[in-house]
Amino acid sequence: VPVLLFVAAPYIRRYVAGGQCKSTAKLDGKVVIVTGANTGIGKETARDLARRGKVIVACRDIAKAEAAASEIRAETGNQQVIVKKLDLADTKSIREFAEKFLAEEKELHILINNAGVMLCPYSKTADGFEMHLGVNHLGHFLLTFLLLDRLKQSAPARIVNVSSLAHHGGRIRFHDLHGEKSYNRGLAYCHSKLANVLFTRELARRLQGKSQRRAEFTANSLHPGSVHSELVRHSFVMTWLWKIFSFFLKTPWEGAQTTIYCAVAEELESVTGQYFSDCQPAYVSPRGRDDETAKKLWNVSCELLHIQWD
């Protein structure tokens, strides 16, 4: 058995690694925002895109973000890797980030909503939202809303939402969105990842309806794969399992490939409202294809955030 495993190891690793973004597209003169780019797949996404164009690293922890940005600048030779503070668990911070960005940058071509939390013990954001829903969905929903006009002005533009295969286990529990009646941190994560898929679907529908040329704005979501990253840090058991089975998990670089693909691949220029995994279209759960739920979630999100987004 050990011999067989040794022989099979390269093939297993190749299978686990999954698809790879082959695009060599340059982003000269273009601006990209990557949320949560100080670690994991966000950092690897920023590293790749810094070889192509200007990258805004949007993170809650400025010290970690500066360390990551410094490393990326040194490696890529691109000094246009800029750190901005963004705490997705606080709408005040999101608005401050957007205000500063809009004052300093005249264009935005790619918005990558990557940051996320997973398996948090029950807690709420500064605005009273359950943490998974607040950070993974509502925070990015508000950020996209605030930056949408700049994306439109810079068209063609892309919005990339990092979701997960976990969306298959999710439901939008409108009667208990903030988990006050019952809470399971694993399911809370699944619910928030389903919200990412539904948000992408409804956003694409709305953008398509208002655009004369379909290629002007695209919004797609994706599953990065099971990645050996800090995302499971809130769970001792998952952290332990991740270490034991790391051979069967993607590296952050491998996990970033589908995000990068959605951001730059030429063949996706006019593809919108889709869900990808391993750099190819993937199956979306029936709940993730429910247009009525998507519309209702959109309206409820606007109410919670006190915004009008028609």
XYZ file of C-alpha atoms in Angstrom:
310
model
C 0.000 0.000 0.000
C 2.752 2.574 0.830
C 4.369 1.859 -2.555
C 1.041 2.318 -4.353
C 0.428 5.593 -2.540
C 3.930 6.779 -3.456
C 3.349 5.971 -7.123
C -0.154 7.491 -7.113
C 0.816 10.632 -5.161
C 1.597 12.863 -8.186
C -1.697 11.890 -9.853
C -3.667 12.517 -6.652
C -2.020 15.926 -6.261
C -2.785 16.822 -9.870
C -6.440 15.882 -9.362
C -6.672 17.842 -6.099
C -5.018 20.895 -7.662
C -7.847 21.185 -10.182
C -8.049 23.714 -13.001
C -5.499 26.414 -13.668
C -5.997 29.850 -15.199
C -4.082 29.897 -18.493
C -4.830 33.507 -19.375
C -1.849 35.832 -19.791
C -4.093 38.901 -20.077
C -2.442 42.114 -18.901
C -4.317 44.732 -16.885
C -2.220 47.734 -17.892
C -3.899 50.912 -16.695
C -6.605 48.908 -14.930
C -7.534 48.890 -11.243
C -8.520 45.835 -9.203
C -9.846 45.586 -5.634
C -9.373 42.315 -3.747
C -11.011 42.073 -0.317
C -9.300 39.926 2.310
C -6.053 39.871 0.333
C -3.663 39.615 3.276
C -3.781 35.799 3.483
C -4.902 32.598 1.744
C -6.464 32.671 -1.698
C -6.999 36.425 -1.494
C -3.273 37.007 -1.148
C -2.499 34.629 -4.019
C -5.137 36.361 -6.165
C -3.559 39.739 -5.412
C -0.080 38.358 -6.125
C -1.121 37.106 -9.568
C -3.051 40.234 -10.504
C -0.153 42.452 -9.342
C 1.845 40.911 -12.201
C -0.824 42.288 -14.524
C -1.935 45.678 -13.130
C -2.756 47.868 -10.139
C -4.188 46.104 -7.078
C -5.938 47.552 -4.046
C -5.527 45.234 -1.053
C -8.643 45.832 1.086
C -8.302 44.337 4.569
C -9.365 44.691 8.179
C -5.888 44.029 9.623
C -3.640 46.768 8.241
C -0.405 45.329 9.686
C -0.967 41.941 8.010
C -2.098 43.632 4.812
C 1.033 45.815 4.667
C 3.246 42.758 5.209
C 1.472 40.907 2.389
C 1.563 43.920 0.058
C 5.269 44.477 0.759
C 5.994 40.837 -0.102
C 3.948 41.087 -3.324
C 5.645 44.359 -4.360
C 9.086 42.837 -3.835
C 8.199 39.680 -5.772
C 6.384 41.282 -8.711
C 8.267 44.578 -8.929
C 4.902 46.344 -9.038
C 4.746 49.271 -6.627
C 1.055 49.756 -7.411
C -0.069 47.344 -4.702
C -1.905 49.613 -2.294
C -3.342 48.804 1.130
C -6.683 50.242 2.258
C -8.537 49.521 5.479
C -11.834 47.695 5.078
C -13.751 45.970 7.863
C -16.684 44.134 6.303
C -18.204 43.608 9.752
C -18.849 47.351 10.054
C -20.898 49.305 7.488
C -19.249 52.537 8.664
C -15.841 51.128 7.664
C -17.246 49.958 4.298
C -18.614 53.432 3.567
C -15.339 55.082 4.605
C -13.367 52.718 2.361
C -15.641 53.429 -0.621
C -15.551 57.186 -0.017
C -11.730 57.264 0.064
C -11.411 54.953 -2.911
C -13.792 57.037 -5.038
C -11.924 60.214 -4.095
C -8.534 58.748 -5.021
C -9.257 56.437 -7.967
C -11.056 57.509 -11.104
C -11.522 53.976 -12.423
C -12.344 50.465 -11.173
C -12.320 47.549 -13.565
C -12.457 44.442 -11.376
C -13.998 44.003 -7.929
C -13.165 40.695 -6.252
C -15.340 40.049 -3.199
C -13.092 37.432 -1.633
C -12.965 38.049 2.130
C -14.946 35.762 4.374
C -15.408 34.166 7.767
C -16.180 30.527 8.471
C -17.381 28.506 11.465
C -17.518 31.507 13.827
C -19.021 31.032 17.263
C -22.272 33.004 17.431
C -21.512 36.704 17.188
C -22.793 39.823 15.479
C -21.276 42.578 13.385
C -21.145 46.209 14.469
C -24.582 46.644 12.871
C -26.201 43.651 14.583
C -26.025 41.202 11.664
C -25.106 37.549 12.274
C -21.364 37.413 11.514
C -21.365 35.009 8.531
C -24.268 36.749 6.814
C -22.938 40.193 7.736
C -19.382 39.732 6.454
C -19.763 37.188 3.654
C -22.950 38.608 2.120
C -24.155 41.966 3.428
C -20.706 43.540 3.657
C -19.897 42.708 0.043
C -23.432 43.610 -1.057
C -22.967 47.132 0.350
C -19.426 47.456 -1.011
C -20.590 46.510 -4.515
C -23.493 48.964 -4.287
C -21.179 51.824 -3.306
C -18.661 51.088 -6.082
C -21.054 50.147 -8.883
C -21.173 53.543 -10.583
C -17.361 53.631 -10.800
C -17.402 50.130 -12.285
C -19.998 51.263 -14.834
C -17.903 54.300 -15.771
C -14.883 52.016 -16.266
C -16.701 49.363 -18.332
C -16.005 46.721 -19.426
C -15.866 45.692 -15.771
C -16.157 42.478 -13.791
C -17.468 41.580 -10.344
C -16.236 38.275 -8.933
C -17.871 36.807 -5.816
C -16.076 33.992 -4.017
C -18.747 31.538 -2.876
C -18.353 27.832 -2.094
C -19.580 24.320 -2.798
C -21.048 24.726 0.702
C -23.878 26.724 -0.877
C -25.490 23.324 -1.586
C -26.144 22.983 2.147
C -27.541 26.485 2.552
C -31.013 28.001 2.830
C -32.069 31.599 3.138
C -33.949 31.533 6.442
C -35.885 34.785 6.122
C -37.719 34.061 9.375
C -34.395 33.919 11.270
C -31.720 35.579 9.129
C -29.511 36.429 12.113
C -29.704 33.043 13.802
C -31.356 34.357 16.939
C -33.841 31.477 17.153
C -31.409 28.699 16.278
C -27.747 28.752 15.282
C -25.325 26.242 13.805
C -22.040 27.749 12.710
C -21.506 25.226 9.918
C -24.947 25.888 8.470
C -24.553 29.650 8.982
C -21.532 29.495 6.670
C -23.508 27.478 4.092
C -26.380 29.987 4.217
C -23.985 32.898 3.578
C -22.363 31.121 0.628
C -25.801 30.489 -0.894
C -26.465 34.207 -0.446
C -23.306 34.892 -2.512
C -24.642 32.767 -5.387
C -28.107 34.359 -5.272
C -26.670 37.880 -5.056
C -24.493 37.195 -8.109
C -27.432 35.807 -10.053
C -29.711 38.771 -9.309
C -26.934 41.327 -9.833
C -26.116 39.858 -13.241
C -29.797 39.926 -14.199
C -30.112 43.585 -13.248
C -26.861 44.658 -14.929
C -27.748 42.792 -18.097
C -31.139 44.430 -18.233
C -29.675 47.939 -18.100
C -26.693 47.412 -20.383
C -26.923 47.894 -24.128
C -23.907 45.649 -24.635
C -23.924 42.484 -22.567
C -20.129 42.536 -22.230
C -20.009 45.837 -20.354
C -20.610 44.427 -16.874
C -20.326 40.856 -15.724
C -20.891 39.274 -12.317
C -19.899 35.675 -11.630
C -19.419 33.520 -8.533
C -17.181 30.557 -7.867
C -16.098 27.690 -5.635
C -12.327 27.905 -4.988
C -12.054 24.301 -3.790
C -11.127 22.914 -0.383
C -8.091 25.041 0.400
C -5.472 24.724 3.115
C -5.877 28.228 4.549
C -6.644 30.159 7.738
C -10.376 30.187 7.003
C -11.017 27.302 9.415
C -9.168 29.020 12.308
C -12.367 29.317 14.392
C -12.689 25.515 14.599
C -10.052 23.471 16.475
C -11.355 20.233 14.929
C -11.279 21.594 11.360
C -7.813 23.094 11.881
C -6.577 19.684 13.091
C -8.225 17.846 10.182
C -6.891 20.365 7.676
C -3.326 19.660 8.902
C -3.762 15.887 8.753
C -5.316 15.878 5.282
C -3.377 18.799 3.798
C -2.123 16.506 1.001
C -5.720 16.275 -0.231
C -6.368 20.024 -0.035
C -5.536 22.734 -2.522
C -2.743 25.140 -1.751
C -3.823 28.813 -1.604
C -2.237 29.300 -5.057
C -4.289 26.434 -6.481
C -7.394 27.736 -4.722
C -6.951 31.174 -6.265
C -6.958 29.926 -9.857
C -10.714 30.070 -10.457
C -10.953 33.566 -8.960
C -8.164 34.737 -11.273
C -9.839 32.972 -14.200
C -13.136 34.777 -13.555
C -11.277 38.083 -13.269
C -9.151 37.969 -16.425
C -10.038 35.134 -18.836
C -10.788 36.553 -22.277
C -13.432 33.914 -22.984
C -15.531 35.189 -20.068
C -15.754 38.707 -21.480
C -19.511 38.461 -21.962
C -20.334 35.602 -19.577
C -22.381 36.709 -16.585
C -24.491 35.252 -13.784
C -22.586 31.965 -13.825
C -20.933 29.822 -11.151
C -17.499 28.282 -11.680
C -15.233 25.669 -10.125
C -11.796 24.559 -11.345
C -11.909 27.212 -14.085
C -15.063 25.834 -15.691
C -18.843 26.158 -15.235
C -20.137 24.128 -12.283
C -23.460 22.823 -11.014
C -25.540 25.213 -8.922
C -27.955 23.846 -6.323
C -31.704 24.275 -6.997
C -31.853 26.838 -4.177
C -29.049 28.742 -5.881
C -31.185 28.976 -9.035
C -34.312 30.247 -7.312
C -34.978 33.663 -8.843
C -37.781 34.516 -6.428
C -35.540 33.901 -3.420
C -32.780 35.923 -5.119
C -35.122 38.899 -5.579
C -36.427 38.662 -2.025
C -32.893 38.431 -0.607
C -31.938 41.507 -2.634
C -34.855 43.510 -1.214
C -34.271 42.334 2.362
C -30.553 43.148 2.055
C -31.394 46.675 0.910
C -33.742 47.115 3.880
C -31.139 45.874 6.373
C -28.494 48.184 4.917
C -30.872 51.149 4.530
C -30.089 51.592 0.846
C -32.159 51.898 -2.335
C -30.741 49.805 -5.153
C -33.145 49.506 -8.058
